[in-house]
Short mmCIF file of N, CA and C in Angstrom, two decimals:
data_model
loop_
_atom_site.label_atom_id
_atom_site.label_comp_id
_atom_site.label_asym_id
_atom_site.label_seq_id
_atom_site.Cartn_x
_atom_site.Cartn_y
_atom_site.Cartn_z
N MET U 1 -14.41 42.96 -12.09
CA MET U 1 -15.25 44.62 -12.08
C MET U 1 -15.72 44.41 -13.17
N ARG U 2 -16.95 44.92 -13.01
CA ARG U 2 -18.50 44.72 -13.58
C ARG U 2 -18.10 45.53 -15.33
N ALA U 3 -18.72 45.69 -15.78
CA ALA U 3 -18.57 46.72 -17.45
C ALA U 3 -18.67 47.88 -17.19
N THR U 4 -19.86 48.17 -16.66
CA THR U 4 -20.54 49.45 -16.01
C THR U 4 -21.37 49.64 -14.72
N ALA U 5 -20.92 50.55 -14.05
CA ALA U 5 -22.04 51.13 -13.27
C ALA U 5 -22.61 51.98 -14.66
N ARG U 6 -24.33 51.36 -13.17
CA ARG U 6 -25.16 52.49 -14.01
C ARG U 6 -25.89 53.83 -13.02
N VAL U 7 -26.19 54.80 -13.63
CA VAL U 7 -26.85 55.87 -12.42
C VAL U 7 -27.78 56.56 -13.01
N LEU U 8 -28.70 56.07 -12.08
CA LEU U 8 -30.06 57.56 -12.47
C LEU U 8 -29.94 58.25 -11.94
N VAL U 9 -30.56 59.25 -12.88
CA VAL U 9 -30.14 61.41 -12.72
C VAL U 9 -31.49 61.37 -13.21
N TYR U 10 -32.22 61.37 -11.35
CA TYR U 10 -33.14 62.11 -11.94
C TYR U 10 -33.86 63.89 -11.42
N SER U 11 -34.17 64.07 -12.42
CA SER U 11 -34.12 65.92 -12.29
C SER U 11 -35.59 66.31 -13.49
N ASP U 12 -36.26 67.63 -13.44
CA ASP U 12 -36.65 67.97 -14.33
C ASP U 12 -36.43 69.34 -15.48
N ASP U 13 -34.81 68.76 -14.54
CA ASP U 13 -34.44 70.45 -15.81
C ASP U 13 -33.41 69.55 -16.05
N ALA U 14 -33.27 69.59 -17.58
CA ALA U 14 -32.32 69.26 -18.51
C ALA U 14 -30.94 69.94 -17.90
N GLY U 15 -30.75 71.11 -17.56
CA GLY U 15 -29.36 71.82 -17.56
C GLY U 15 -28.80 70.97 -15.91
N THR U 16 -29.75 70.65 -15.13
CA THR U 16 -29.18 70.37 -13.88
C THR U 16 -28.45 68.22 -13.90
N ARG U 17 -29.28 67.78 -15.46
CA ARG U 17 -29.15 66.60 -15.73
C ARG U 17 -27.25 66.66 -16.72
N GLU U 18 -27.71 67.77 -16.67
CA GLU U 18 -26.69 68.12 -17.69
C GLU U 18 -25.17 68.04 -16.76
N GLN U 19 -25.36 68.84 -15.31
CA GLN U 19 -24.40 69.42 -14.80
C GLN U 19 -24.13 67.80 -14.01
N VAL U 20 -24.12 66.91 -13.75
CA VAL U 20 -24.27 65.76 -13.13
C VAL U 20 -23.27 64.83 -13.80
N ARG U 21 -24.01 64.94 -15.40
CA ARG U 21 -23.15 63.96 -16.30
C ARG U 21 -22.11 64.83 -16.13
N LEU U 22 -22.15 66.27 -16.35
CA LEU U 22 -20.69 66.70 -16.51
C LEU U 22 -19.44 66.16 -15.80
N ALA U 23 -19.52 66.52 -14.56
CA ALA U 23 -19.38 66.57 -13.32
C ALA U 23 -18.41 64.95 -13.02
N ALA U 24 -19.54 64.09 -13.38
CA ALA U 24 -19.30 62.94 -13.04
C ALA U 24 -18.32 61.87 -14.46
N GLY U 25 -18.19 62.88 -15.76
CA GLY U 25 -17.58 62.35 -16.56
C GLY U 25 -17.58 60.56 -16.47
N ARG U 26 -16.84 60.21 -17.47
CA ARG U 26 -17.69 58.73 -17.70
C ARG U 26 -16.93 57.33 -17.20
N ARG U 27 -15.70 58.01 -16.12
CA ARG U 27 -15.11 57.26 -15.91
C ARG U 27 -14.73 57.79 -13.54
N LEU U 28 -15.45 57.99 -12.48
CA LEU U 28 -14.80 58.44 -11.42
C LEU U 28 -13.69 58.44 -11.04
N ALA U 29 -13.23 56.77 -11.06
CA ALA U 29 -11.87 56.80 -10.48
C ALA U 29 -11.57 55.41 -11.43
N ALA U 30 -10.48 54.87 -10.71
CA ALA U 30 -9.52 53.85 -11.81
C ALA U 30 -9.70 53.02 -11.30
N ASP U 31 -10.80 52.65 -9.70
CA ASP U 31 -10.92 51.17 -8.90
C ASP U 31 -12.22 50.98 -9.30
N LEU U 32 -12.99 52.47 -9.96
CA LEU U 32 -14.17 51.66 -10.52
C LEU U 32 -14.37 51.43 -12.12
N PRO U 33 -15.29 51.43 -12.24
CA PRO U 33 -16.28 51.41 -14.41
C PRO U 33 -16.49 51.44 -14.61
N PRO U 34 -16.25 52.22 -15.54
CA PRO U 34 -17.34 53.51 -16.48
C PRO U 34 -18.85 53.50 -15.67
N VAL U 35 -19.28 54.99 -15.53
CA VAL U 35 -19.80 55.22 -15.92
C VAL U 35 -21.46 55.51 -16.91
N GLU U 36 -23.01 54.21 -16.26
CA GLU U 36 -23.55 55.18 -17.90
C GLU U 36 -24.93 55.49 -16.62
N PHE U 37 -24.82 56.65 -17.43
CA PHE U 37 -26.21 57.24 -16.97
C PHE U 37 -28.11 57.80 -17.83
N LEU U 38 -28.54 57.19 -16.69
CA LEU U 38 -29.80 57.20 -17.35
C LEU U 38 -30.61 58.43 -16.80
N GLU U 39 -31.45 58.91 -17.32
CA GLU U 39 -32.40 60.16 -17.32
C GLU U 39 -33.62 60.20 -16.74
N CYS U 40 -33.91 60.47 -16.16
CA CYS U 40 -35.32 60.39 -16.07
C CYS U 40 -36.20 62.41 -15.52
N ALA U 41 -36.82 62.04 -16.03
CA ALA U 41 -37.57 63.87 -15.86
C ALA U 41 -39.16 63.62 -14.99
N THR U 42 -39.34 62.27 -14.43
CA THR U 42 -40.55 62.77 -13.76
C THR U 42 -40.22 61.23 -13.08
N LEU U 43 -41.12 61.18 -12.29
CA LEU U 43 -41.25 60.17 -11.03
C LEU U 43 -41.94 59.35 -12.01
N PRO U 44 -42.90 58.33 -13.14
CA PRO U 44 -43.50 57.58 -12.88
C PRO U 44 -42.44 56.81 -14.18
N ALA U 45 -41.64 57.46 -14.27
CA ALA U 45 -40.26 56.98 -15.21
C ALA U 45 -39.28 56.57 -13.85
N VAL U 46 -39.39 57.28 -12.50
CA VAL U 46 -37.43 56.86 -11.78
C VAL U 46 -38.40 55.58 -11.24
N LEU U 47 -39.36 55.62 -11.14
CA LEU U 47 -40.45 54.42 -9.77
C LEU U 47 -40.61 53.25 -11.41
N SER U 48 -40.68 52.93 -12.67
CA SER U 48 -40.10 52.07 -13.57
C SER U 48 -38.58 51.77 -13.92
N GLU U 49 -38.05 52.65 -14.59
CA GLU U 49 -36.34 52.22 -13.64
C GLU U 49 -36.31 51.28 -13.08
N LEU U 50 -36.41 52.45 -11.65
CA LEU U 50 -35.87 50.99 -10.18
C LEU U 50 -36.42 49.60 -10.27
N ASP U 51 -37.93 49.52 -10.71
CA ASP U 51 -38.52 48.27 -10.52
C ASP U 51 -37.71 46.84 -11.03
N ALA U 52 -37.44 47.48 -12.01
CA ALA U 52 -36.53 46.84 -13.87
C ALA U 52 -35.33 46.93 -13.26
N GLY U 53 -35.11 47.23 -12.71
CA GLY U 53 -33.62 47.12 -11.70
C GLY U 53 -32.28 47.15 -12.26
N GLY U 54 -31.72 46.65 -11.55
CA GLY U 54 -29.42 46.82 -12.97
C GLY U 54 -29.64 48.43 -12.10
N ILE U 55 -29.81 49.34 -11.14
CA ILE U 55 -29.60 50.78 -10.24
C ILE U 55 -28.89 51.10 -9.88
N ASP U 56 -27.60 51.80 -10.09
CA ASP U 56 -26.15 50.71 -8.54
C ASP U 56 -26.59 52.48 -7.66
N VAL U 57 -26.06 53.60 -8.36
CA VAL U 57 -26.55 54.97 -7.69
C VAL U 57 -28.35 55.34 -8.13
N CYS U 58 -28.62 56.59 -7.30
CA CYS U 58 -29.67 57.63 -7.64
C CYS U 58 -28.45 58.44 -7.14
N VAL U 59 -29.47 59.24 -8.58
CA VAL U 59 -28.97 61.14 -8.09
C VAL U 59 -30.43 61.44 -8.09
N LEU U 60 -30.30 62.12 -6.74
CA LEU U 60 -31.95 62.21 -6.72
C LEU U 60 -31.65 64.42 -6.66
N ASP U 61 -32.51 65.47 -7.30
CA ASP U 61 -32.66 66.72 -7.17
C ASP U 61 -33.71 66.88 -6.22
N GLY U 62 -33.93 67.35 -5.46
CA GLY U 62 -34.14 67.98 -4.00
C GLY U 62 -35.06 69.07 -5.03
N GLU U 63 -35.00 69.71 -6.13
CA GLU U 63 -35.30 71.28 -6.10
C GLU U 63 -35.66 70.79 -7.38
N ALA U 64 -36.33 69.39 -8.73
CA ALA U 64 -37.41 69.48 -9.36
C ALA U 64 -38.89 69.21 -8.61
N VAL U 65 -39.45 69.24 -9.46
CA VAL U 65 -41.09 69.89 -9.63
C VAL U 65 -41.81 68.94 -10.25
N PRO U 66 -42.76 68.50 -10.33
CA PRO U 66 -43.59 68.56 -8.99
C PRO U 66 -43.20 67.59 -7.51
N ALA U 67 -42.57 66.70 -7.73
CA ALA U 67 -42.22 65.58 -7.33
C ALA U 67 -40.65 65.98 -6.90
N GLY U 68 -40.35 66.50 -5.65
CA GLY U 68 -38.41 66.81 -5.49
C GLY U 68 -38.15 65.18 -4.81
N GLY U 69 -36.45 66.01 -5.13
CA GLY U 69 -36.30 64.13 -4.97
C GLY U 69 -35.57 64.26 -3.05
N MET U 70 -36.26 64.72 -2.43
CA MET U 70 -36.65 64.41 -1.20
C MET U 70 -37.02 63.92 -1.21
N GLY U 71 -38.58 63.96 -0.60
CA GLY U 71 -39.77 62.72 -1.34
C GLY U 71 -39.80 61.99 -1.54
N VAL U 72 -39.31 61.88 -2.92
CA VAL U 72 -38.80 60.44 -4.01
C VAL U 72 -37.57 59.64 -2.95
N CYS U 73 -36.82 60.39 -2.41
CA CYS U 73 -35.72 59.79 -1.83
C CYS U 73 -36.53 58.92 -0.89
N ARG U 74 -37.65 59.50 -0.13
CA ARG U 74 -38.37 58.51 1.02
C ARG U 74 -38.65 57.61 0.54
N GLN U 75 -39.88 57.88 -0.88
CA GLN U 75 -40.66 56.99 -0.50
C GLN U 75 -39.61 55.47 -1.72
N ILE U 76 -38.94 56.05 -2.48
CA ILE U 76 -37.94 55.16 -2.51
C ILE U 76 -37.56 53.83 -1.30
N LYS U 77 -37.23 54.81 -0.87
CA LYS U 77 -36.03 54.08 0.48
C LYS U 77 -37.09 53.09 1.37
N ASP U 78 -38.96 53.69 1.11
CA ASP U 78 -39.62 52.70 1.72
C ASP U 78 -40.29 51.60 0.84
N GLU U 79 -40.60 51.34 -0.49
CA GLU U 79 -40.84 51.54 -1.76
C GLU U 79 -39.87 50.19 -2.22
N ILE U 80 -38.40 50.57 -2.20
CA ILE U 80 -38.28 49.91 -2.92
C ILE U 80 -37.23 48.82 -2.13
N PHE U 81 -37.25 47.10 -2.95
CA PHE U 81 -36.33 46.54 -1.87
C PHE U 81 -34.98 46.89 -2.71
N ARG U 82 -33.76 46.50 -1.05
CA ARG U 82 -32.32 45.98 -1.73
C ARG U 82 -32.56 47.36 -2.30
N CYS U 83 -32.65 48.95 -1.93
CA CYS U 83 -32.64 50.23 -3.13
C CYS U 83 -31.52 51.14 -2.68
N PRO U 84 -31.16 51.37 -4.29
CA PRO U 84 -29.79 51.63 -4.36
C PRO U 84 -29.43 52.78 -4.32
N PRO U 85 -27.74 53.61 -2.85
CA PRO U 85 -27.66 54.14 -2.27
C PRO U 85 -28.45 55.41 -3.60
N VAL U 86 -28.41 56.42 -2.72
CA VAL U 86 -29.71 57.66 -3.29
C VAL U 86 -27.95 58.78 -3.02
N LEU U 87 -27.88 60.09 -3.42
CA LEU U 87 -27.26 61.04 -3.88
C LEU U 87 -27.93 62.27 -4.12
N LEU U 88 -28.28 62.66 -3.12
CA LEU U 88 -29.21 63.94 -2.72
C LEU U 88 -28.34 65.08 -3.45
N LEU U 89 -29.11 66.04 -4.08
CA LEU U 89 -28.53 67.29 -4.61
C LEU U 89 -29.51 68.27 -4.03
N MET U 90 -29.13 69.60 -2.73
CA MET U 90 -30.27 70.28 -2.65
C MET U 90 -29.82 72.10 -2.90
N GLY U 91 -30.70 72.57 -2.14
CA GLY U 91 -30.85 74.00 -2.94
C GLY U 91 -29.56 75.11 -2.09
N ARG U 92 -30.28 74.47 -0.71
CA ARG U 92 -29.15 74.38 0.48
C ARG U 92 -28.08 74.31 1.02
N PRO U 93 -27.52 74.55 1.61
CA PRO U 93 -27.04 73.76 2.66
C PRO U 93 -27.52 73.91 3.72
N GLN U 94 -28.29 74.75 4.04
CA GLN U 94 -29.27 74.42 5.07
C GLN U 94 -30.19 73.24 5.23
N ASP U 95 -30.20 72.52 4.27
CA ASP U 95 -31.20 71.70 3.94
C ASP U 95 -31.01 70.24 4.61
N ALA U 96 -29.95 70.21 4.64
CA ALA U 96 -29.11 69.40 5.05
C ALA U 96 -30.13 68.14 6.46
N TRP U 97 -30.57 69.02 7.11
CA TRP U 97 -31.56 68.01 7.97
C TRP U 97 -32.40 67.76 6.96
N LEU U 98 -32.49 68.40 5.66
CA LEU U 98 -34.34 67.44 5.52
C LEU U 98 -33.19 66.02 4.04
N ALA U 99 -32.52 66.68 4.03
CA ALA U 99 -31.71 64.92 3.18
C ALA U 99 -31.85 64.09 4.49
N THR U 100 -31.09 64.09 5.86
CA THR U 100 -30.82 63.42 6.34
C THR U 100 -33.07 62.84 7.11
N TRP U 101 -33.81 64.00 6.81
CA TRP U 101 -34.71 62.45 7.23
C TRP U 101 -35.57 62.19 5.88
N SER U 102 -35.54 62.96 4.40
CA SER U 102 -35.48 61.76 3.15
C SER U 102 -34.95 60.63 3.28
N ARG U 103 -34.33 60.09 4.06
CA ARG U 103 -32.79 59.08 4.23
C ARG U 103 -32.15 58.78 3.11
N ALA U 104 -31.19 59.34 3.02
CA ALA U 104 -30.26 59.82 1.22
C ALA U 104 -28.91 59.73 1.82
N ASP U 105 -28.13 59.09 1.08
CA ASP U 105 -27.13 58.57 1.79
C ASP U 105 -26.61 59.67 1.57
N ALA U 106 -25.89 60.37 0.78
CA ALA U 106 -25.53 61.37 1.00
C ALA U 106 -26.11 62.52 0.10
N ALA U 107 -25.28 64.18 0.08
CA ALA U 107 -26.21 64.88 -0.49
C ALA U 107 -25.27 66.24 -0.72
N VAL U 108 -25.13 67.00 -1.92
CA VAL U 108 -24.31 67.47 -2.01
C VAL U 108 -25.19 69.38 -2.62
N THR U 109 -24.16 70.28 -2.43
CA THR U 109 -25.37 71.17 -2.73
C THR U 109 -25.00 71.97 -4.32
N LEU U 110 -26.23 72.32 -4.97
CA LEU U 110 -26.50 72.79 -5.95
C LEU U 110 -26.03 74.08 -6.03
N PRO U 111 -25.25 74.67 -7.38
CA PRO U 111 -24.77 74.07 -8.94
C PRO U 111 -23.71 73.32 -8.24
N VAL U 112 -23.69 71.92 -9.15
CA VAL U 112 -23.03 70.59 -8.94
C VAL U 112 -21.69 71.02 -8.39
N ASP U 113 -20.56 71.09 -7.31
CA ASP U 113 -19.17 70.92 -8.05
C ASP U 113 -18.06 70.11 -8.47
N PRO U 114 -17.50 70.35 -8.81
CA PRO U 114 -17.19 68.80 -9.86
C PRO U 114 -16.05 67.74 -9.13
N VAL U 115 -15.91 67.95 -8.11
CA VAL U 115 -14.38 67.23 -7.16
C VAL U 115 -15.88 66.98 -6.12
N GLU U 116 -16.65 68.26 -5.68
CA GLU U 116 -17.02 67.46 -3.87
C GLU U 116 -18.66 66.17 -4.67
N PHE U 117 -19.05 66.41 -6.11
CA PHE U 117 -19.98 65.30 -7.10
C PHE U 117 -19.74 64.44 -7.09
N ALA U 118 -17.99 64.34 -7.37
CA ALA U 118 -17.56 63.47 -8.22
C ALA U 118 -17.17 62.46 -6.86
N ASP U 119 -16.21 63.02 -5.85
CA ASP U 119 -15.95 62.21 -4.49
C ASP U 119 -17.55 61.70 -4.35
N ALA U 120 -18.30 62.26 -3.95
CA ALA U 120 -19.26 61.84 -3.14
C ALA U 120 -19.86 60.68 -3.85
N LEU U 121 -20.32 60.38 -5.34
CA LEU U 121 -20.86 59.26 -6.12
C LEU U 121 -20.09 58.44 -5.94
N ALA U 122 -18.22 58.19 -6.66
CA ALA U 122 -17.73 57.39 -6.11
C ALA U 122 -17.53 56.53 -4.46
N GLY U 123 -17.68 57.86 -3.73
CA GLY U 123 -17.87 56.71 -2.44
C GLY U 123 -18.83 55.72 -2.58
N LEU U 124 -20.24 56.69 -3.09
CA LEU U 124 -21.76 55.63 -2.64
C LEU U 124 -21.47 54.16 -3.68
N LEU U 125 -20.49 54.84 -4.69
CA LEU U 125 -20.53 53.37 -6.67
C LEU U 125 -19.84 52.39 -5.05
N ARG U 126 -18.74 52.95 -4.76
CA ARG U 126 -17.74 51.60 -3.69
C ARG U 126 -18.36 50.83 -2.86
N ALA U 127 -19.23 51.76 -2.36
CA ALA U 127 -20.26 50.25 -1.28
C ALA U 127 -20.73 49.51 -2.04
N ARG U 128 -22.15 50.18 -2.95
CA ARG U 128 -22.43 49.52 -3.55
C ARG U 128 -21.66 48.58 -4.21
N LEU U 129 -20.74 48.36 -4.94
CA LEU U 129 -20.60 47.84 -5.27
C LEU U 129 -19.90 46.46 -4.43
N SER U 130 -18.77 47.04 -3.52
CA SER U 130 -18.26 45.95 -2.33
C SER U 130 -19.51 44.92 -2.13
N SER U 131 -20.45 45.67 -2.32
CA SER U 131 -21.57 44.93 -0.90
C SER U 131 -22.47 43.91 -2.48
N SER U 132 -22.62 44.38 -3.95
CA SER U 132 -23.24 43.29 -4.13
C SER U 132 -22.29 42.45 -4.68
N ALA U 133 -20.84 42.60 -4.25
CA ALA U 133 -20.16 41.59 -4.96
C ALA U 133 -19.78 40.66 -3.35
N ALA U 134 -19.89 40.56 -2.51
CA ALA U 134 -19.87 39.76 -1.27
C ALA U 134 -21.09 38.75 -1.48
#
């Protein structure tokens, strides 16, 4: 097992980034390594971190401004080689079709429900870590 799993969290709202950290905690499940969060408040910071590599999962805020997480997701899926899986935070369940358009791997609604969020993030991390180990 790896020492840590790196999760990039993008939101212009510090409160949303805090909700994500608190919902996930330090360890999502016994079969997963502890989580290390990398917080980004701007699109250039997201792109810089993804270019540097080592990110296991991205959590993107669909309500972020000026660059919303749905558009950011679509952009990184097109531009980043072996783009990590993306968990999209949506403002409304009715926005699920936009999450599909953005090519997000999973989506949950805001405010963050700790159980739903942790389950979705753990699933994406398991898939990413097992594919990178193969």
